[in-house]
PDB file of C-alpha atoms in Angstrom:
ATOM      1  CA  UNK A   1       6.467  12.610  -5.237  1.00  0.00           C
ATOM      2  CA  UNK A   2       6.053  14.255  -1.880  1.00  0.00           C
ATOM      3  CA  UNK A   3       6.669  11.665   0.905  1.00  0.00           C
ATOM      4  CA  UNK A   4       7.851   8.210   1.349  1.00  0.00           C
ATOM      5  CA  UNK A   5       7.810   5.085  -0.090  1.00  0.00           C
ATOM      6  CA  UNK A   6       4.606   2.636  -0.301  1.00  0.00           C
ATOM      7  CA  UNK A   7       3.062   2.251   2.674  1.00  0.00           C
ATOM      8  CA  UNK A   8       5.612   2.840   4.507  1.00  0.00           C
ATOM      9  CA  UNK A   9       6.572   6.163   5.763  1.00  0.00           C
ATOM     10  CA  UNK A  10       9.954   7.533   6.832  1.00  0.00           C
ATOM     11  CA  UNK A  11      12.393   6.251   9.535  1.00  0.00           C
ATOM     12  CA  UNK A  12      13.227   2.624  10.319  1.00  0.00           C
ATOM     13  CA  UNK A  13      12.312  -0.152  12.665  1.00  0.00           C
ATOM     14  CA  UNK A  14      15.012  -2.372  11.774  1.00  0.00           C
ATOM     15  CA  UNK A  15      13.937  -6.180  11.533  1.00  0.00           C
ATOM     16  CA  UNK A  16      10.546  -5.196  13.833  1.00  0.00           C
ATOM     17  CA  UNK A  17       8.136  -7.363  11.713  1.00  0.00           C
ATOM     18  CA  UNK A  18       8.883 -10.511  13.704  1.00  0.00           C
ATOM     19  CA  UNK A  19       5.376 -10.560  15.476  1.00  0.00           C
ATOM     20  CA  UNK A  20       1.674  -9.575  15.398  1.00  0.00           C
ATOM     21  CA  UNK A  21      -1.003 -11.209  12.880  1.00  0.00           C
ATOM     22  CA  UNK A  22      -1.103 -11.585   9.267  1.00  0.00           C
ATOM     23  CA  UNK A  23      -3.720  -9.746   7.064  1.00  0.00           C
ATOM     24  CA  UNK A  24      -6.018 -13.043   7.665  1.00  0.00           C
ATOM     25  CA  UNK A  25      -7.770 -12.414  10.861  1.00  0.00           C
ATOM     26  CA  UNK A  26      -7.868 -16.109  11.701  1.00  0.00           C
ATOM     27  CA  UNK A  27      -3.949 -16.188  11.751  1.00  0.00           C
ATOM     28  CA  UNK A  28      -2.346 -16.557  15.054  1.00  0.00           C
ATOM     29  CA  UNK A  29       0.599 -14.574  16.108  1.00  0.00           C
ATOM     30  CA  UNK A  30       3.247 -16.973  15.167  1.00  0.00           C
ATOM     31  CA  UNK A  31       5.419 -14.507  13.499  1.00  0.00           C
ATOM     32  CA  UNK A  32       6.084 -14.214   9.748  1.00  0.00           C
ATOM     33  CA  UNK A  33       6.979 -17.078   7.549  1.00  0.00           C
ATOM     34  CA  UNK A  34      10.220 -15.813   6.434  1.00  0.00           C
ATOM     35  CA  UNK A  35      12.662 -15.069   9.405  1.00  0.00           C
ATOM     36  CA  UNK A  36      13.232 -11.179   9.570  1.00  0.00           C
ATOM     37  CA  UNK A  37      16.451 -10.247   8.555  1.00  0.00           C
ATOM     38  CA  UNK A  38      19.007  -7.597   9.926  1.00  0.00           C
ATOM     39  CA  UNK A  39      21.053  -5.521   7.604  1.00  0.00           C
ATOM     40  CA  UNK A  40      24.239  -7.385   8.778  1.00  0.00           C
ATOM     41  CA  UNK A  41      22.521 -10.561   7.785  1.00  0.00           C
ATOM     42  CA  UNK A  42      21.965  -9.386   4.125  1.00  0.00           C
ATOM     43  CA  UNK A  43      24.085 -11.004   1.402  1.00  0.00           C
ATOM     44  CA  UNK A  44      26.107  -9.103  -1.339  1.00  0.00           C
ATOM     45  CA  UNK A  45      23.065  -9.431  -3.594  1.00  0.00           C
ATOM     46  CA  UNK A  46      20.636  -8.232  -1.049  1.00  0.00           C
ATOM     47  CA  UNK A  47      22.541  -5.438   0.650  1.00  0.00           C
ATOM     48  CA  UNK A  48      22.493  -2.589  -2.165  1.00  0.00           C
ATOM     49  CA  UNK A  49      18.525  -2.779  -2.094  1.00  0.00           C
ATOM     50  CA  UNK A  50      18.729  -3.009   1.936  1.00  0.00           C
ATOM     51  CA  UNK A  51      20.404   0.154   1.754  1.00  0.00           C
ATOM     52  CA  UNK A  52      17.901   1.757  -0.437  1.00  0.00           C
ATOM     53  CA  UNK A  53      14.717   0.234   1.853  1.00  0.00           C
ATOM     54  CA  UNK A  54      16.382   1.622   5.138  1.00  0.00           C
ATOM     55  CA  UNK A  55      16.337   5.236   3.865  1.00  0.00           C
ATOM     56  CA  UNK A  56      12.746   5.202   3.093  1.00  0.00           C
ATOM     57  CA  UNK A  57      10.851   2.581   5.298  1.00  0.00           C
ATOM     58  CA  UNK A  58       9.109   3.090   8.565  1.00  0.00           C
ATOM     59  CA  UNK A  59       9.120  -0.970   8.809  1.00  0.00           C
ATOM     60  CA  UNK A  60      12.938  -1.353   8.203  1.00  0.00           C
ATOM     61  CA  UNK A  61      13.309  -4.535   6.397  1.00  0.00           C
ATOM     62  CA  UNK A  62       9.875  -5.842   7.377  1.00  0.00           C
ATOM     63  CA  UNK A  63       6.644  -5.547   5.562  1.00  0.00           C
ATOM     64  CA  UNK A  64       6.841  -6.576   1.868  1.00  0.00           C
ATOM     65  CA  UNK A  65      10.623  -6.036   1.875  1.00  0.00           C
ATOM     66  CA  UNK A  66      10.961  -9.047   3.929  1.00  0.00           C
ATOM     67  CA  UNK A  67       9.931 -11.507   1.508  1.00  0.00           C
ATOM     68  CA  UNK A  68      11.333  -9.328  -1.628  1.00  0.00           C
ATOM     69  CA  UNK A  69      14.687  -9.382  -0.216  1.00  0.00           C
ATOM     70  CA  UNK A  70      14.645 -13.305  -0.851  1.00  0.00           C
ATOM     71  CA  UNK A  71      14.462 -12.495  -4.474  1.00  0.00           C
ATOM     72  CA  UNK A  72      16.500  -9.356  -4.804  1.00  0.00           C
ATOM     73  CA  UNK A  73      16.421  -8.750  -8.347  1.00  0.00           C
ATOM     74  CA  UNK A  74      12.445  -8.734  -8.387  1.00  0.00           C
ATOM     75  CA  UNK A  75      12.806  -6.793  -5.282  1.00  0.00           C
ATOM     76  CA  UNK A  76      14.870  -4.013  -6.825  1.00  0.00           C
ATOM     77  CA  UNK A  77      12.294  -3.885  -9.559  1.00  0.00           C
ATOM     78  CA  UNK A  78       9.313  -3.474  -7.218  1.00  0.00           C
ATOM     79  CA  UNK A  79      11.316  -0.907  -5.147  1.00  0.00           C
ATOM     80  CA  UNK A  80      11.794   1.119  -8.441  1.00  0.00           C
ATOM     81  CA  UNK A  81       8.130   0.829  -9.468  1.00  0.00           C
ATOM     82  CA  UNK A  82       6.963   1.682  -5.650  1.00  0.00           C
ATOM     83  CA  UNK A  83       9.644   4.527  -6.054  1.00  0.00           C
ATOM     84  CA  UNK A  84       7.873   5.961  -8.924  1.00  0.00           C
ATOM     85  CA  UNK A  85       4.536   5.588  -7.589  1.00  0.00           C
ATOM     86  CA  UNK A  86       5.239   7.037  -4.352  1.00  0.00           C
ATOM     87  CA  UNK A  87       7.560   9.891  -5.389  1.00  0.00           C
ATOM     88  CA  UNK A  88       6.806  10.612  -9.057  1.00  0.00           C
ATOM     89  CA  UNK A  89       3.287   9.650  -9.731  1.00  0.00           C
ATOM     90  CA  UNK A  90       1.274  12.331 -11.611  1.00  0.00           C
ATOM     91  CA  UNK A  91      -1.782  11.733  -9.067  1.00  0.00           C
ATOM     92  CA  UNK A  92      -1.710  14.156  -6.146  1.00  0.00           C
ATOM     93  CA  UNK A  93      -0.351  12.269  -2.872  1.00  0.00           C
ATOM     94  CA  UNK A  94      -3.959  12.727  -1.256  1.00  0.00           C
ATOM     95  CA  UNK A  95      -5.434  10.712  -4.267  1.00  0.00           C
ATOM     96  CA  UNK A  96      -2.609   8.235  -4.532  1.00  0.00           C
ATOM     97  CA  UNK A  97      -2.805   7.355  -0.804  1.00  0.00           C
ATOM     98  CA  UNK A  98      -6.544   6.952  -1.037  1.00  0.00           C
ATOM     99  CA  UNK A  99      -6.274   4.366  -3.876  1.00  0.00           C
ATOM    100  CA  UNK A 100      -4.018   2.482  -1.795  1.00  0.00           C
ATOM    101  CA  UNK A 101      -6.144   2.655   1.100  1.00  0.00           C
ATOM    102  CA  UNK A 102      -9.116   1.390  -1.091  1.00  0.00           C
ATOM    103  CA  UNK A 103      -6.989  -1.545  -2.234  1.00  0.00           C
ATOM    104  CA  UNK A 104      -5.617  -2.292   1.249  1.00  0.00           C
ATOM    105  CA  UNK A 105      -9.187  -2.424   2.669  1.00  0.00           C
ATOM    106  CA  UNK A 106     -10.692  -4.641   0.057  1.00  0.00           C
ATOM    107  CA  UNK A 107      -7.610  -7.102   0.834  1.00  0.00           C
ATOM    108  CA  UNK A 108      -7.930  -6.533   4.702  1.00  0.00           C
ATOM    109  CA  UNK A 109      -4.411  -5.889   4.541  1.00  0.00           C
ATOM    110  CA  UNK A 110      -3.332  -4.884   8.196  1.00  0.00           C
ATOM    111  CA  UNK A 111       0.301  -3.660   7.253  1.00  0.00           C
ATOM    112  CA  UNK A 112      -1.025  -1.480   4.189  1.00  0.00           C
ATOM    113  CA  UNK A 113      -3.811   0.194   6.458  1.00  0.00           C
ATOM    114  CA  UNK A 114      -1.319   0.475   9.409  1.00  0.00           C
ATOM    115  CA  UNK A 115       1.291   2.104   7.076  1.00  0.00           C
ATOM    116  CA  UNK A 116      -1.104   4.290   4.813  1.00  0.00           C
ATOM    117  CA  UNK A 117      -3.973   5.553   6.774  1.00  0.00           C
ATOM    118  CA  UNK A 118      -1.834   8.215   8.559  1.00  0.00           C
ATOM    119  CA  UNK A 119      -0.148   8.883   5.520  1.00  0.00           C
ATOM    120  CA  UNK A 120      -3.452   9.555   3.669  1.00  0.00           C
ATOM    121  CA  UNK A 121      -4.422  11.983   6.699  1.00  0.00           C
ATOM    122  CA  UNK A 122      -1.237  13.754   6.433  1.00  0.00           C
ATOM    123  CA  UNK A 123      -1.762  14.167   2.720  1.00  0.00           C
ATOM    124  CA  UNK A 124      -5.144  15.847   3.016  1.00  0.00           C
ATOM    125  CA  UNK A 125      -7.540  13.084   2.823  1.00  0.00           C
ATOM    126  CA  UNK A 126     -10.034  13.814   5.560  1.00  0.00           C
ATOM    127  CA  UNK A 127     -10.065  11.651   8.824  1.00  0.00           C
ATOM    128  CA  UNK A 128     -14.133  10.812   7.887  1.00  0.00           C
ATOM    129  CA  UNK A 129     -13.339   9.559   4.686  1.00  0.00           C
ATOM    130  CA  UNK A 130     -10.802   7.385   5.961  1.00  0.00           C
ATOM    131  CA  UNK A 131     -13.056   6.140   8.672  1.00  0.00           C
ATOM    132  CA  UNK A 132     -15.872   5.545   5.829  1.00  0.00           C
ATOM    133  CA  UNK A 133     -13.221   3.495   4.057  1.00  0.00           C
ATOM    134  CA  UNK A 134     -12.254   1.422   7.093  1.00  0.00           C
ATOM    135  CA  UNK A 135     -15.965   0.671   7.519  1.00  0.00           C
ATOM    136  CA  UNK A 136     -16.388  -0.391   4.007  1.00  0.00           C
ATOM    137  CA  UNK A 137     -18.736   2.462   3.261  1.00  0.00           C
ATOM    138  CA  UNK A 138     -18.845   4.568   0.270  1.00  0.00           C
ATOM    139  CA  UNK A 139     -17.513   7.994   1.805  1.00  0.00           C
ATOM    140  CA  UNK A 140     -19.891  10.860   1.957  1.00  0.00           C
ATOM    141  CA  UNK A 141     -18.779  14.516   1.178  1.00  0.00           C
ATOM    142  CA  UNK A 142     -16.122  13.486  -1.101  1.00  0.00           C
ATOM    143  CA  UNK A 143     -14.511  15.761  -3.413  1.00  0.00           C
ATOM    144  CA  UNK A 144     -14.984  15.570  -6.987  1.00  0.00           C
ATOM    145  CA  UNK A 145     -11.812  13.954  -7.583  1.00  0.00           C
ATOM    146  CA  UNK A 146     -11.996  11.701  -4.822  1.00  0.00           C
ATOM    147  CA  UNK A 147     -15.356  10.359  -6.058  1.00  0.00           C
ATOM    148  CA  UNK A 148     -13.766   9.603  -9.156  1.00  0.00           C
ATOM    149  CA  UNK A 149     -10.953   7.896  -7.593  1.00  0.00           C
ATOM    150  CA  UNK A 150     -13.364   5.795  -5.449  1.00  0.00           C
ATOM    151  CA  UNK A 151     -15.600   4.647  -8.152  1.00  0.00           C
ATOM    152  CA  UNK A 152     -12.755   3.880 -10.470  1.00  0.00           C
ATOM    153  CA  UNK A 153     -10.875   1.724  -8.147  1.00  0.00           C
ATOM    154  CA  UNK A 154     -13.989   0.046  -6.580  1.00  0.00           C
ATOM    155  CA  UNK A 155     -15.341  -0.660  -9.867  1.00  0.00           C
ATOM    156  CA  UNK A 156     -12.282  -1.895 -11.648  1.00  0.00           C
ATOM    157  CA  UNK A 157     -11.614  -4.098  -8.388  1.00  0.00           C
ATOM    158  CA  UNK A 158     -15.156  -5.644  -8.265  1.00  0.00           C
ATOM    159  CA  UNK A 159     -16.130  -6.028 -11.793  1.00  0.00           C
ATOM    160  CA  UNK A 160     -12.489  -6.643 -13.551  1.00  0.00           C
ATOM    161  CA  UNK A 161     -13.486  -3.914 -16.093  1.00  0.00           C
ATOM    162  CA  UNK A 162     -14.417   0.060 -15.879  1.00  0.00           C
ATOM    163  CA  UNK A 163     -17.624   1.298 -17.779  1.00  0.00           C
ATOM    164  CA  UNK A 164     -17.811   3.838 -20.248  1.00  0.00           C
ATOM    165  CA  UNK A 165     -19.266   6.330 -17.761  1.00  0.00           C
ATOM    166  CA  UNK A 166     -17.037   5.701 -15.022  1.00  0.00           C
ATOM    167  CA  UNK A 167     -13.736   5.942 -17.291  1.00  0.00           C
ATOM    168  CA  UNK A 168     -15.255   8.791 -18.957  1.00  0.00           C
ATOM    169  CA  UNK A 169     -15.593  10.782 -15.647  1.00  0.00           C
ATOM    170  CA  UNK A 170     -12.190   9.692 -14.303  1.00  0.00           C
ATOM    171  CA  UNK A 171     -10.458  10.834 -17.598  1.00  0.00           C
ATOM    172  CA  UNK A 172     -12.223  14.178 -17.362  1.00  0.00           C
ATOM    173  CA  UNK A 173     -11.551  14.982 -13.904  1.00  0.00           C
ATOM    174  CA  UNK A 174      -7.884  13.268 -13.512  1.00  0.00           C
ATOM    175  CA  UNK A 175      -6.683  13.382 -17.082  1.00  0.00           C
ATOM    176  CA  UNK A 176      -5.358  10.484 -19.105  1.00  0.00           C
ATOM    177  CA  UNK A 177      -1.903  10.069 -17.277  1.00  0.00           C
ATOM    178  CA  UNK A 178      -3.694  10.158 -13.683  1.00  0.00           C
ATOM    179  CA  UNK A 179      -5.672   7.424 -15.029  1.00  0.00           C
ATOM    180  CA  UNK A 180      -3.053   5.248 -15.995  1.00  0.00           C
ATOM    181  CA  UNK A 181      -0.884   5.905 -12.890  1.00  0.00           C
ATOM    182  CA  UNK A 182      -4.332   5.218 -10.517  1.00  0.00           C
ATOM    183  CA  UNK A 183      -4.657   1.898 -12.408  1.00  0.00           C
ATOM    184  CA  UNK A 184      -0.744   1.091 -11.799  1.00  0.00           C
ATOM    185  CA  UNK A 185      -1.013   2.138  -8.028  1.00  0.00           C
ATOM    186  CA  UNK A 186      -3.881   0.053  -7.507  1.00  0.00           C
ATOM    187  CA  UNK A 187      -2.754  -2.985  -8.907  1.00  0.00           C
ATOM    188  CA  UNK A 188       0.851  -2.709  -7.672  1.00  0.00           C
ATOM    189  CA  UNK A 189      -0.937  -2.607  -3.893  1.00  0.00           C
ATOM    190  CA  UNK A 190      -2.736  -5.658  -4.821  1.00  0.00           C
ATOM    191  CA  UNK A 191       0.633  -7.139  -5.187  1.00  0.00           C
ATOM    192  CA  UNK A 192       2.116  -5.942  -2.071  1.00  0.00           C
ATOM    193  CA  UNK A 193      -1.227  -7.292  -0.399  1.00  0.00           C
ATOM    194  CA  UNK A 194      -0.462 -10.621  -1.867  1.00  0.00           C
ATOM    195  CA  UNK A 195       3.246 -10.708  -0.856  1.00  0.00           C
ATOM    196  CA  UNK A 196       2.091  -9.532   2.738  1.00  0.00           C
ATOM    197  CA  UNK A 197      -0.479 -12.236   3.060  1.00  0.00           C
ATOM    198  CA  UNK A 198       1.554 -14.922   1.667  1.00  0.00           C
ATOM    199  CA  UNK A 199       4.333 -14.000   3.931  1.00  0.00           C
ATOM    200  CA  UNK A 200       2.098 -13.522   6.913  1.00  0.00           C
ATOM    201  CA  UNK A 201       3.736 -10.037   7.698  1.00  0.00           C
ATOM    202  CA  UNK A 202       2.011  -8.307  10.474  1.00  0.00           C
ATOM    203  CA  UNK A 203       2.138  -4.618  11.908  1.00  0.00           C
ATOM    204  CA  UNK A 204       5.166  -3.953  14.308  1.00  0.00           C
ATOM    205  CA  UNK A 205       5.267  -5.676  17.672  1.00  0.00           C
ATOM    206  CA  UNK A 206       2.717  -4.059  20.089  1.00  0.00           C
ATOM    207  CA  UNK A 207       1.134  -1.969  17.454  1.00  0.00           C
ATOM    208  CA  UNK A 208      -2.996  -2.275  17.165  1.00  0.00           C
ATOM    209  CA  UNK A 209      -4.202  -3.995  14.281  1.00  0.00           C
ATOM    210  CA  UNK A 210      -6.280  -2.011  12.277  1.00  0.00           C
ATOM    211  CA  UNK A 211      -9.011  -4.756  11.455  1.00  0.00           C
ATOM    212  CA  UNK A 212     -10.420  -6.931  14.490  1.00  0.00           C
ATOM    213  CA  UNK A 213     -11.635 -10.296  14.145  1.00  0.00           C
ATOM    214  CA  UNK A 214     -15.528  -9.812  13.247  1.00  0.00           C
ATOM    215  CA  UNK A 215     -14.799  -6.798  11.247  1.00  0.00           C
ATOM    216  CA  UNK A 216     -16.200  -6.850   7.872  1.00  0.00           C
TER     217      UNK A 216
END
């Protein structure tokens, strides 16, 4: 597709995810549960994946990659899936990033929001929509395809199903392949959010947390 991988724009802050807070605002700045790895520390099974990560990740070997490197076969499968969802998805990048933001906000995922809010705006999602999503409001002035994405993702997440009406509108506006890819990217970023929460991965040291204690 058109920019970088999964939450995670281009460049590399190698091993920089050793501080800040977890997605849970009650967590303390004790650092992630898995000790951050440098490339030199990777074993023979981890290094091929580490090389691929370093080419696309703005958090280096941090973020979800830090725990995934502990299971390099799974990590490679996840990397390949994220590669499709970020580079080759049928969804326009603007809508893809919007779906990731919706999922990240539902999970209150600090890292997902930190990584993807700038990508969403760069891809053409209006800052006003991003601000409304962050405030857990249904955005005003959405385009037809954005409204279809919002209603589809939020309904599926909240009700664990999609009504005939919501599905029909998404299919009409997006098409069948995009509906499937939309579902996949939303579900995959639930997995990413779970990995981040389990591992207590935070935003890079010195960076502001997107969600403050007391935010909804």
